[in-house]
Amino acid sequence: MRKAAAVPLSLLGLGLAGLGYASVVERNWFRLRRFDVPVLERGRRPVRVLHLSDLHLTPRRTMLINWVRSLGALEPDLVVNTGDSIAHPEAVPALLHALEPLLSRPGLFVYGSNDLYAPQPKNPARYLWRTSKNDRRQHTPNLPWEELGAGMAAEGWLDMNNTTARIKVGDLDVAVAGIHDSHINRDRYDVVAGPAPADADLRLGVMHSPEPRNMTRFAADGYQLLLAGHTHGGQLCVPFYGALVTNCGIDRARVKGLSRHDSAWLHVSAGLGTSPYAPARFACFPEATLLTLVPRR
């Protein structure tokens, strides 16, 4: 009997060790990824875009706050925040403190669902057979999304939810179109639809969730680089296999990192945080990304 019990106990110990690693070590092992994106005309000076996403910040995440503050040393030409920045009613001051060294740089932002609605306990296993789209029980936003947006906008960052804009980035004239979160049916691509300005040096599309139907429209309208988050890179991945799920319409192969979508480049951030009710990452480090835009060959 004792010998038979040793196997389950060892498996239990291995499981507890894995959970401890995922929730304490990897969840706080922040990384900066770097990609070169050949999207500019020949002769243009490279520009650097810092892509942040999915902080899901709560006020006491001191390690995450300090790590984001350290990114100010990169001195990016543009910062893009693709949403799900907060996860607590009192998180806005902490987020603005984290972003403070970056808020003097040109910036853009869109919202994710968790900027409006507080996270709720749920069984994470159900993501294996369905996405979380449309399963929200709240009907009225209960997080301070207006305060969040006002705080970033007060420092000059552009609110790109269902709108277009032009912004100077280095010596580039950049045309931007952005949409609100498709995961909660707040995206309104028809509002921004139409050919992107042909006279812009760069045409940039910004969204929270990388839904192929929207990405296809961005690419067809001439946007050259698309930025999104939402997927958490799969969050709990299998080594040498990758993500099990994406929680949206994008395929697993493009759940994070740089890839192509039709004629456009696509970068999906694996993000920096997790829901407070699923505080673990495995084989999927939290990350921000520095994209260096370089001339096409």
mmCIF file of C-alpha atoms in Angstrom:
data_model
loop_
_atom_site.group_PDB
_atom_site.id
_atom_site.type_symbol
_atom_site.label_atom_id
_atom_site.label_comp_id
_atom_site.label_asym_id
_atom_site.label_seq_id
_atom_site.Cartn_x
_atom_site.Cartn_y
_atom_site.Cartn_z
ATOM 1 C CA MET A 1 0.000 0.000 0.000
ATOM 2 C CA ARG A 2 2.785 2.411 0.852
ATOM 3 C CA LYS A 3 4.563 1.728 -2.415
ATOM 4 C CA ALA A 4 1.391 2.329 -4.445
ATOM 5 C CA ALA A 5 0.788 5.650 -2.692
ATOM 6 C CA ALA A 6 4.258 6.977 -3.601
ATOM 7 C CA VAL A 7 3.372 7.624 -7.231
ATOM 8 C CA PRO A 8 0.352 9.903 -6.604
ATOM 9 C CA LEU A 9 2.258 11.774 -3.915
ATOM 10 C CA SER A 10 5.177 12.400 -6.264
ATOM 11 C CA LEU A 11 2.815 13.591 -8.949
ATOM 12 C CA LEU A 12 1.118 15.875 -6.457
ATOM 13 C CA GLY A 13 4.483 17.292 -5.458
ATOM 14 C CA LEU A 14 5.405 17.861 -9.104
ATOM 15 C CA GLY A 15 2.087 19.580 -9.718
ATOM 16 C CA LEU A 16 2.506 21.852 -6.707
ATOM 17 C CA ALA A 17 6.041 22.725 -7.816
ATOM 18 C CA GLY A 18 4.782 23.565 -11.298
ATOM 19 C CA LEU A 19 1.998 25.721 -9.893
ATOM 20 C CA GLY A 20 4.452 27.531 -7.640
ATOM 21 C CA TYR A 21 6.794 28.178 -10.558
ATOM 22 C CA ALA A 22 3.959 29.403 -12.795
ATOM 23 C CA SER A 23 2.384 31.683 -10.201
ATOM 24 C CA VAL A 24 5.453 33.052 -8.417
ATOM 25 C CA VAL A 25 8.458 32.771 -10.740
ATOM 26 C CA GLU A 26 7.400 32.941 -14.387
ATOM 27 C CA ARG A 27 4.510 35.328 -13.764
ATOM 28 C CA ASN A 28 7.062 37.870 -12.508
ATOM 29 C CA TRP A 29 9.867 37.054 -14.970
ATOM 30 C CA PHE A 30 9.279 40.002 -17.296
ATOM 31 C CA ARG A 31 11.005 40.081 -20.662
ATOM 32 C CA LEU A 32 11.572 42.589 -23.426
ATOM 33 C CA ARG A 33 11.276 41.079 -26.896
ATOM 34 C CA ARG A 34 12.738 42.812 -29.935
ATOM 35 C CA PHE A 35 11.785 42.591 -33.597
ATOM 36 C CA ASP A 36 12.814 44.476 -36.718
ATOM 37 C CA VAL A 37 9.871 45.206 -39.004
ATOM 38 C CA PRO A 38 10.755 46.108 -42.640
ATOM 39 C CA VAL A 39 7.847 48.456 -43.263
ATOM 40 C CA LEU A 40 9.381 51.865 -44.122
ATOM 41 C CA GLU A 41 10.380 53.370 -47.455
ATOM 42 C CA ARG A 42 14.040 53.247 -48.386
ATOM 43 C CA GLY A 43 16.087 56.045 -46.944
ATOM 44 C CA ARG A 44 13.923 56.471 -43.847
ATOM 45 C CA ARG A 45 15.491 56.552 -40.403
ATOM 46 C CA PRO A 46 14.466 53.569 -38.239
ATOM 47 C CA VAL A 47 11.942 54.338 -35.494
ATOM 48 C CA ARG A 48 11.242 52.336 -32.355
ATOM 49 C CA VAL A 49 7.755 51.428 -31.171
ATOM 50 C CA LEU A 50 7.244 50.072 -27.668
ATOM 51 C CA HIS A 51 4.193 47.794 -27.577
ATOM 52 C CA LEU A 52 2.572 47.259 -24.166
ATOM 53 C CA SER A 53 -0.522 45.183 -23.510
ATOM 54 C CA ASP A 54 -2.565 43.317 -20.911
ATOM 55 C CA LEU A 55 -1.017 44.549 -17.674
ATOM 56 C CA HIS A 56 -4.245 43.678 -15.774
ATOM 57 C CA LEU A 57 -2.760 45.862 -13.064
ATOM 58 C CA THR A 58 -3.747 45.796 -9.417
ATOM 59 C CA PRO A 59 -2.309 48.376 -7.014
ATOM 60 C CA ARG A 60 0.111 46.029 -5.224
ATOM 61 C CA ARG A 61 1.896 44.568 -8.255
ATOM 62 C CA THR A 62 5.073 46.415 -7.330
ATOM 63 C CA MET A 63 7.452 44.272 -9.394
ATOM 64 C CA LEU A 64 5.398 44.806 -12.533
ATOM 65 C CA ILE A 65 5.031 48.543 -11.873
ATOM 66 C CA ASN A 66 8.777 48.986 -11.390
ATOM 67 C CA TRP A 67 9.625 46.919 -14.455
ATOM 68 C CA VAL A 68 7.332 48.992 -16.677
ATOM 69 C CA ARG A 69 8.890 52.154 -15.265
ATOM 70 C CA SER A 70 12.320 50.845 -16.267
ATOM 71 C CA LEU A 71 11.221 50.807 -19.926
ATOM 72 C CA GLY A 72 11.482 54.584 -19.991
ATOM 73 C CA ALA A 73 15.236 54.106 -20.452
ATOM 74 C CA LEU A 74 14.524 52.737 -23.952
ATOM 75 C CA GLU A 75 13.354 56.208 -25.060
ATOM 76 C CA PRO A 76 11.002 54.806 -27.738
ATOM 77 C CA ASP A 77 9.737 57.041 -30.533
ATOM 78 C CA LEU A 78 6.172 55.802 -29.942
ATOM 79 C CA VAL A 79 4.377 53.820 -27.235
ATOM 80 C CA VAL A 80 1.273 51.775 -28.098
ATOM 81 C CA ASN A 81 -0.915 50.322 -25.342
ATOM 82 C CA THR A 82 -3.365 47.746 -26.678
ATOM 83 C CA GLY A 83 -5.559 47.504 -23.605
ATOM 84 C CA ASP A 84 -6.588 45.456 -20.565
ATOM 85 C CA SER A 85 -4.422 47.800 -18.511
ATOM 86 C CA ILE A 86 -6.239 47.521 -15.169
ATOM 87 C CA ALA A 87 -7.981 44.874 -13.075
ATOM 88 C CA HIS A 88 -8.983 46.781 -9.949
ATOM 89 C CA PRO A 89 -11.125 49.864 -9.195
ATOM 90 C CA GLU A 90 -8.137 51.609 -7.590
ATOM 91 C CA ALA A 91 -5.517 50.671 -10.176
ATOM 92 C CA VAL A 92 -5.476 53.837 -12.305
ATOM 93 C CA PRO A 93 -2.997 55.793 -10.108
ATOM 94 C CA ALA A 94 -0.703 52.744 -10.034
ATOM 95 C CA LEU A 95 -0.890 52.416 -13.807
ATOM 96 C CA LEU A 96 -0.121 56.080 -14.416
ATOM 97 C CA HIS A 97 2.812 55.774 -12.013
ATOM 98 C CA ALA A 98 4.079 52.763 -13.964
ATOM 99 C CA LEU A 99 3.728 54.620 -17.269
ATOM 100 C CA GLU A 100 5.101 57.925 -15.981
ATOM 101 C CA PRO A 101 8.573 57.629 -17.615
ATOM 102 C CA LEU A 102 6.868 56.844 -20.945
ATOM 103 C CA LEU A 103 4.040 59.381 -20.934
ATOM 104 C CA SER A 104 6.304 62.122 -22.261
ATOM 105 C CA ARG A 105 6.769 60.081 -25.447
ATOM 106 C CA PRO A 106 4.156 60.054 -28.234
ATOM 107 C CA GLY A 107 1.579 57.398 -27.397
ATOM 108 C CA LEU A 108 -1.640 55.680 -28.460
ATOM 109 C CA PHE A 109 -4.099 53.487 -26.603
ATOM 110 C CA VAL A 110 -7.213 51.389 -27.015
ATOM 111 C CA TYR A 111 -9.288 49.656 -24.366
ATOM 112 C CA GLY A 112 -9.760 45.978 -23.665
ATOM 113 C CA SER A 113 -12.805 44.493 -21.963
ATOM 114 C CA ASN A 114 -11.015 44.360 -18.629
ATOM 115 C CA ASP A 115 -10.522 48.121 -18.635
ATOM 116 C CA LEU A 116 -14.305 48.395 -18.329
ATOM 117 C CA TYR A 117 -15.383 45.288 -16.435
ATOM 118 C CA ALA A 118 -13.801 43.887 -13.286
ATOM 119 C CA PRO A 119 -12.488 40.318 -13.516
ATOM 120 C CA GLN A 120 -14.703 37.550 -12.159
ATOM 121 C CA PRO A 121 -13.939 34.061 -10.863
ATOM 122 C CA LYS A 122 -14.339 31.483 -13.607
ATOM 123 C CA ASN A 123 -13.118 28.020 -14.517
ATOM 124 C CA PRO A 124 -10.067 28.535 -16.767
ATOM 125 C CA ALA A 125 -10.446 25.038 -18.221
ATOM 126 C CA ARG A 126 -13.440 26.143 -20.296
ATOM 127 C CA TYR A 127 -11.095 28.138 -22.537
ATOM 128 C CA LEU A 128 -10.054 24.783 -23.969
ATOM 129 C CA TRP A 129 -13.344 24.496 -25.871
ATOM 130 C CA ARG A 130 -14.628 28.082 -26.122
ATOM 131 C CA THR A 131 -13.578 31.712 -25.891
ATOM 132 C CA SER A 132 -14.740 34.101 -23.183
ATOM 133 C CA LYS A 133 -16.520 36.288 -25.746
ATOM 134 C CA ASN A 134 -20.005 37.341 -24.649
ATOM 135 C CA ASP A 135 -19.898 35.502 -21.322
ATOM 136 C CA ARG A 136 -19.718 38.661 -19.212
ATOM 137 C CA ARG A 137 -22.456 38.939 -16.613
ATOM 138 C CA GLN A 138 -22.024 42.677 -15.998
ATOM 139 C CA HIS A 139 -23.921 45.031 -18.274
ATOM 140 C CA THR A 140 -22.638 48.333 -16.893
ATOM 141 C CA PRO A 141 -18.895 49.039 -16.718
ATOM 142 C CA ASN A 142 -17.648 48.838 -13.143
ATOM 143 C CA LEU A 143 -14.023 49.857 -13.587
ATOM 144 C CA PRO A 144 -12.856 53.501 -13.972
ATOM 145 C CA TRP A 145 -12.167 53.325 -17.709
ATOM 146 C CA GLU A 146 -12.949 57.010 -18.208
ATOM 147 C CA GLU A 147 -10.413 57.978 -15.547
ATOM 148 C CA LEU A 148 -7.940 55.598 -17.150
ATOM 149 C CA GLY A 149 -8.342 57.151 -20.582
ATOM 150 C CA ALA A 150 -8.335 60.704 -19.244
ATOM 151 C CA GLY A 151 -5.086 60.054 -17.389
ATOM 152 C CA MET A 152 -3.268 58.913 -20.519
ATOM 153 C CA ALA A 153 -4.882 61.527 -22.756
ATOM 154 C CA ALA A 154 -3.899 64.317 -20.343
ATOM 155 C CA GLU A 155 -0.271 63.488 -21.094
ATOM 156 C CA GLY A 156 -0.832 63.617 -24.841
ATOM 157 C CA TRP A 157 -1.516 59.989 -25.685
ATOM 158 C CA LEU A 158 -4.209 59.546 -28.319
ATOM 159 C CA ASP A 159 -7.422 57.639 -27.598
ATOM 160 C CA MET A 160 -7.775 55.417 -30.677
ATOM 161 C CA ASN A 161 -11.027 53.623 -29.827
ATOM 162 C CA ASN A 162 -13.041 53.575 -33.089
ATOM 163 C CA THR A 163 -11.274 56.575 -34.565
ATOM 164 C CA THR A 164 -8.449 57.716 -36.845
ATOM 165 C CA ALA A 165 -5.618 60.188 -36.335
ATOM 166 C CA ARG A 166 -2.332 61.482 -37.696
ATOM 167 C CA ILE A 167 0.697 61.603 -35.412
ATOM 168 C CA LYS A 168 4.327 62.650 -35.801
ATOM 169 C CA VAL A 169 6.725 59.857 -34.822
ATOM 170 C CA GLY A 170 10.343 60.829 -35.219
ATOM 171 C CA ASP A 171 10.473 62.213 -38.742
ATOM 172 C CA LEU A 172 7.526 60.075 -39.874
ATOM 173 C CA ASP A 173 3.967 61.186 -40.558
ATOM 174 C CA VAL A 174 1.925 58.241 -39.255
ATOM 175 C CA ALA A 175 -1.728 57.579 -40.068
ATOM 176 C CA VAL A 176 -3.429 55.527 -37.338
ATOM 177 C CA ALA A 177 -6.773 53.756 -37.174
ATOM 178 C CA GLY A 178 -7.942 52.051 -34.016
ATOM 179 C CA ILE A 179 -10.940 50.085 -32.828
ATOM 180 C CA HIS A 180 -12.437 49.254 -29.444
ATOM 181 C CA ASP A 181 -12.522 45.682 -28.182
ATOM 182 C CA SER A 182 -14.251 43.179 -30.458
ATOM 183 C CA HIS A 183 -14.376 40.712 -27.559
ATOM 184 C CA ILE A 184 -17.237 42.740 -26.055
ATOM 185 C CA ASN A 185 -18.692 43.854 -29.404
ATOM 186 C CA ARG A 186 -17.549 47.460 -29.063
ATOM 187 C CA ASP A 187 -15.470 47.450 -32.240
ATOM 188 C CA ARG A 188 -16.896 49.685 -34.975
ATOM 189 C CA TYR A 189 -14.658 49.182 -37.964
ATOM 190 C CA ASP A 190 -17.170 50.876 -40.257
ATOM 191 C CA VAL A 191 -16.393 54.152 -38.452
ATOM 192 C CA VAL A 192 -12.729 54.007 -39.513
ATOM 193 C CA ALA A 193 -13.208 52.123 -42.790
ATOM 194 C CA GLY A 194 -11.797 53.369 -46.068
ATOM 195 C CA PRO A 195 -8.414 53.594 -47.754
ATOM 196 C CA ALA A 196 -5.644 54.625 -45.380
ATOM 197 C CA PRO A 197 -4.024 57.966 -46.323
ATOM 198 C CA ALA A 198 -1.640 57.239 -49.170
ATOM 199 C CA ASP A 199 0.559 60.224 -48.316
ATOM 200 C CA ALA A 200 1.426 58.925 -44.827
ATOM 201 C CA ASP A 201 4.908 57.541 -44.219
ATOM 202 C CA LEU A 202 3.421 54.716 -42.157
ATOM 203 C CA ARG A 203 -0.118 53.368 -41.776
ATOM 204 C CA LEU A 204 -0.754 51.721 -38.405
ATOM 205 C CA GLY A 205 -3.790 49.730 -37.198
ATOM 206 C CA VAL A 206 -4.396 49.248 -33.458
ATOM 207 C CA MET A 207 -6.826 46.900 -31.681
ATOM 208 C CA HIS A 208 -7.089 44.853 -28.497
ATOM 209 C CA SER A 209 -8.237 41.453 -29.737
ATOM 210 C CA PRO A 210 -6.679 40.150 -32.992
ATOM 211 C CA GLU A 211 -9.858 39.060 -34.738
ATOM 212 C CA PRO A 212 -9.122 38.034 -38.343
ATOM 213 C CA ARG A 213 -12.245 39.774 -39.711
ATOM 214 C CA ASN A 214 -10.939 43.126 -38.475
ATOM 215 C CA MET A 215 -7.320 42.461 -39.387
ATOM 216 C CA THR A 216 -8.383 41.595 -42.942
ATOM 217 C CA ARG A 217 -10.198 44.918 -43.250
ATOM 218 C CA PHE A 218 -7.210 46.846 -41.869
ATOM 219 C CA ALA A 219 -4.922 45.176 -44.410
ATOM 220 C CA ALA A 220 -7.358 45.722 -47.293
ATOM 221 C CA ASP A 221 -7.537 49.417 -46.396
ATOM 222 C CA GLY A 222 -3.766 49.702 -46.679
ATOM 223 C CA TYR A 223 -2.593 49.600 -43.062
ATOM 224 C CA GLN A 224 0.918 48.199 -43.044
ATOM 225 C CA LEU A 225 1.450 47.276 -39.392
ATOM 226 C CA LEU A 226 -1.212 45.932 -37.021
ATOM 227 C CA LEU A 227 -0.785 45.758 -33.240
ATOM 228 C CA ALA A 228 -2.933 43.717 -30.852
ATOM 229 C CA GLY A 229 -2.838 41.933 -27.488
ATOM 230 C CA HIS A 230 -5.536 40.001 -25.607
ATOM 231 C CA THR A 231 -4.241 36.443 -26.128
ATOM 232 C CA HIS A 232 -1.671 36.417 -23.294
ATOM 233 C CA GLY A 233 0.313 34.276 -25.720
ATOM 234 C CA GLY A 234 -1.831 31.365 -24.565
ATOM 235 C CA GLN A 235 -0.743 32.012 -20.939
ATOM 236 C CA LEU A 236 -0.468 28.317 -20.033
ATOM 237 C CA CYS A 237 1.495 26.680 -22.832
ATOM 238 C CA VAL A 238 3.046 23.281 -23.468
ATOM 239 C CA PRO A 239 6.828 23.307 -23.979
ATOM 240 C CA PHE A 240 7.824 22.529 -27.590
ATOM 241 C CA TYR A 241 4.143 22.669 -28.595
ATOM 242 C CA GLY A 242 2.986 26.161 -27.710
ATOM 243 C CA ALA A 243 -0.380 27.632 -26.891
ATOM 244 C CA LEU A 244 -3.393 25.412 -26.425
ATOM 245 C CA VAL A 245 -5.870 28.245 -27.005
ATOM 246 C CA THR A 246 -5.943 31.865 -28.206
ATOM 247 C CA ASN A 247 -9.289 33.030 -26.695
ATOM 248 C CA CYS A 248 -10.190 34.689 -30.003
ATOM 249 C CA GLY A 249 -10.372 33.933 -33.711
ATOM 250 C CA ILE A 250 -6.650 33.993 -34.483
ATOM 251 C CA ASP A 251 -4.842 30.696 -35.029
ATOM 252 C CA ARG A 252 -2.435 29.258 -32.446
ATOM 253 C CA ALA A 253 0.619 29.795 -34.666
ATOM 254 C CA ARG A 254 0.159 33.574 -34.407
ATOM 255 C CA VAL A 255 -0.908 33.765 -30.770
ATOM 256 C CA LYS A 256 2.098 35.998 -30.058
ATOM 257 C CA GLY A 257 4.999 37.610 -31.862
ATOM 258 C CA LEU A 258 5.512 38.983 -35.347
ATOM 259 C CA SER A 259 3.804 37.455 -38.380
ATOM 260 C CA ARG A 260 1.924 38.416 -41.530
ATOM 261 C CA HIS A 261 -1.770 38.944 -42.119
ATOM 262 C CA ASP A 262 -2.522 39.356 -45.810
ATOM 263 C CA SER A 263 -0.439 42.355 -46.945
ATOM 264 C CA ALA A 264 0.218 43.665 -43.407
ATOM 265 C CA TRP A 265 2.671 42.899 -40.668
ATOM 266 C CA LEU A 266 1.006 41.784 -37.438
ATOM 267 C CA HIS A 267 2.410 41.897 -33.929
ATOM 268 C CA VAL A 268 0.459 40.223 -31.128
ATOM 269 C CA SER A 269 1.782 40.893 -27.641
ATOM 270 C CA ALA A 270 1.726 38.092 -25.081
ATOM 271 C CA GLY A 271 1.192 40.856 -22.525
ATOM 272 C CA LEU A 272 2.549 41.530 -19.079
ATOM 273 C CA GLY A 273 -0.168 40.445 -16.664
ATOM 274 C CA THR A 274 -2.840 37.914 -15.829
ATOM 275 C CA SER A 275 -6.303 37.982 -14.375
ATOM 276 C CA PRO A 276 -6.170 38.145 -10.558
ATOM 277 C CA TYR A 277 -8.241 34.940 -10.637
ATOM 278 C CA ALA A 278 -5.721 33.086 -12.822
ATOM 279 C CA PRO A 279 -2.359 34.430 -11.601
ATOM 280 C CA ALA A 280 -0.067 32.011 -13.410
ATOM 281 C CA ARG A 281 1.949 31.699 -16.606
ATOM 282 C CA PHE A 282 3.692 28.615 -17.874
ATOM 283 C CA ALA A 283 6.073 28.455 -20.871
ATOM 284 C CA CYS A 284 4.788 31.920 -21.798
ATOM 285 C CA PHE A 285 6.769 34.699 -20.143
ATOM 286 C CA PRO A 286 5.149 38.101 -19.564
ATOM 287 C CA GLU A 287 6.537 40.550 -22.069
ATOM 288 C CA ALA A 288 6.674 43.933 -23.691
ATOM 289 C CA THR A 289 8.047 44.351 -27.201
ATOM 290 C CA LEU A 290 10.321 46.898 -28.832
ATOM 291 C CA LEU A 291 9.588 46.981 -32.566
ATOM 292 C CA THR A 292 12.245 48.692 -34.665
ATOM 293 C CA LEU A 293 10.667 49.819 -37.921
ATOM 294 C CA VAL A 294 13.266 49.714 -40.684
ATOM 295 C CA PRO A 295 13.243 50.331 -44.467
ATOM 296 C CA ARG A 296 12.088 47.585 -46.776
ATOM 297 C CA ARG A 297 14.829 45.980 -48.846
#
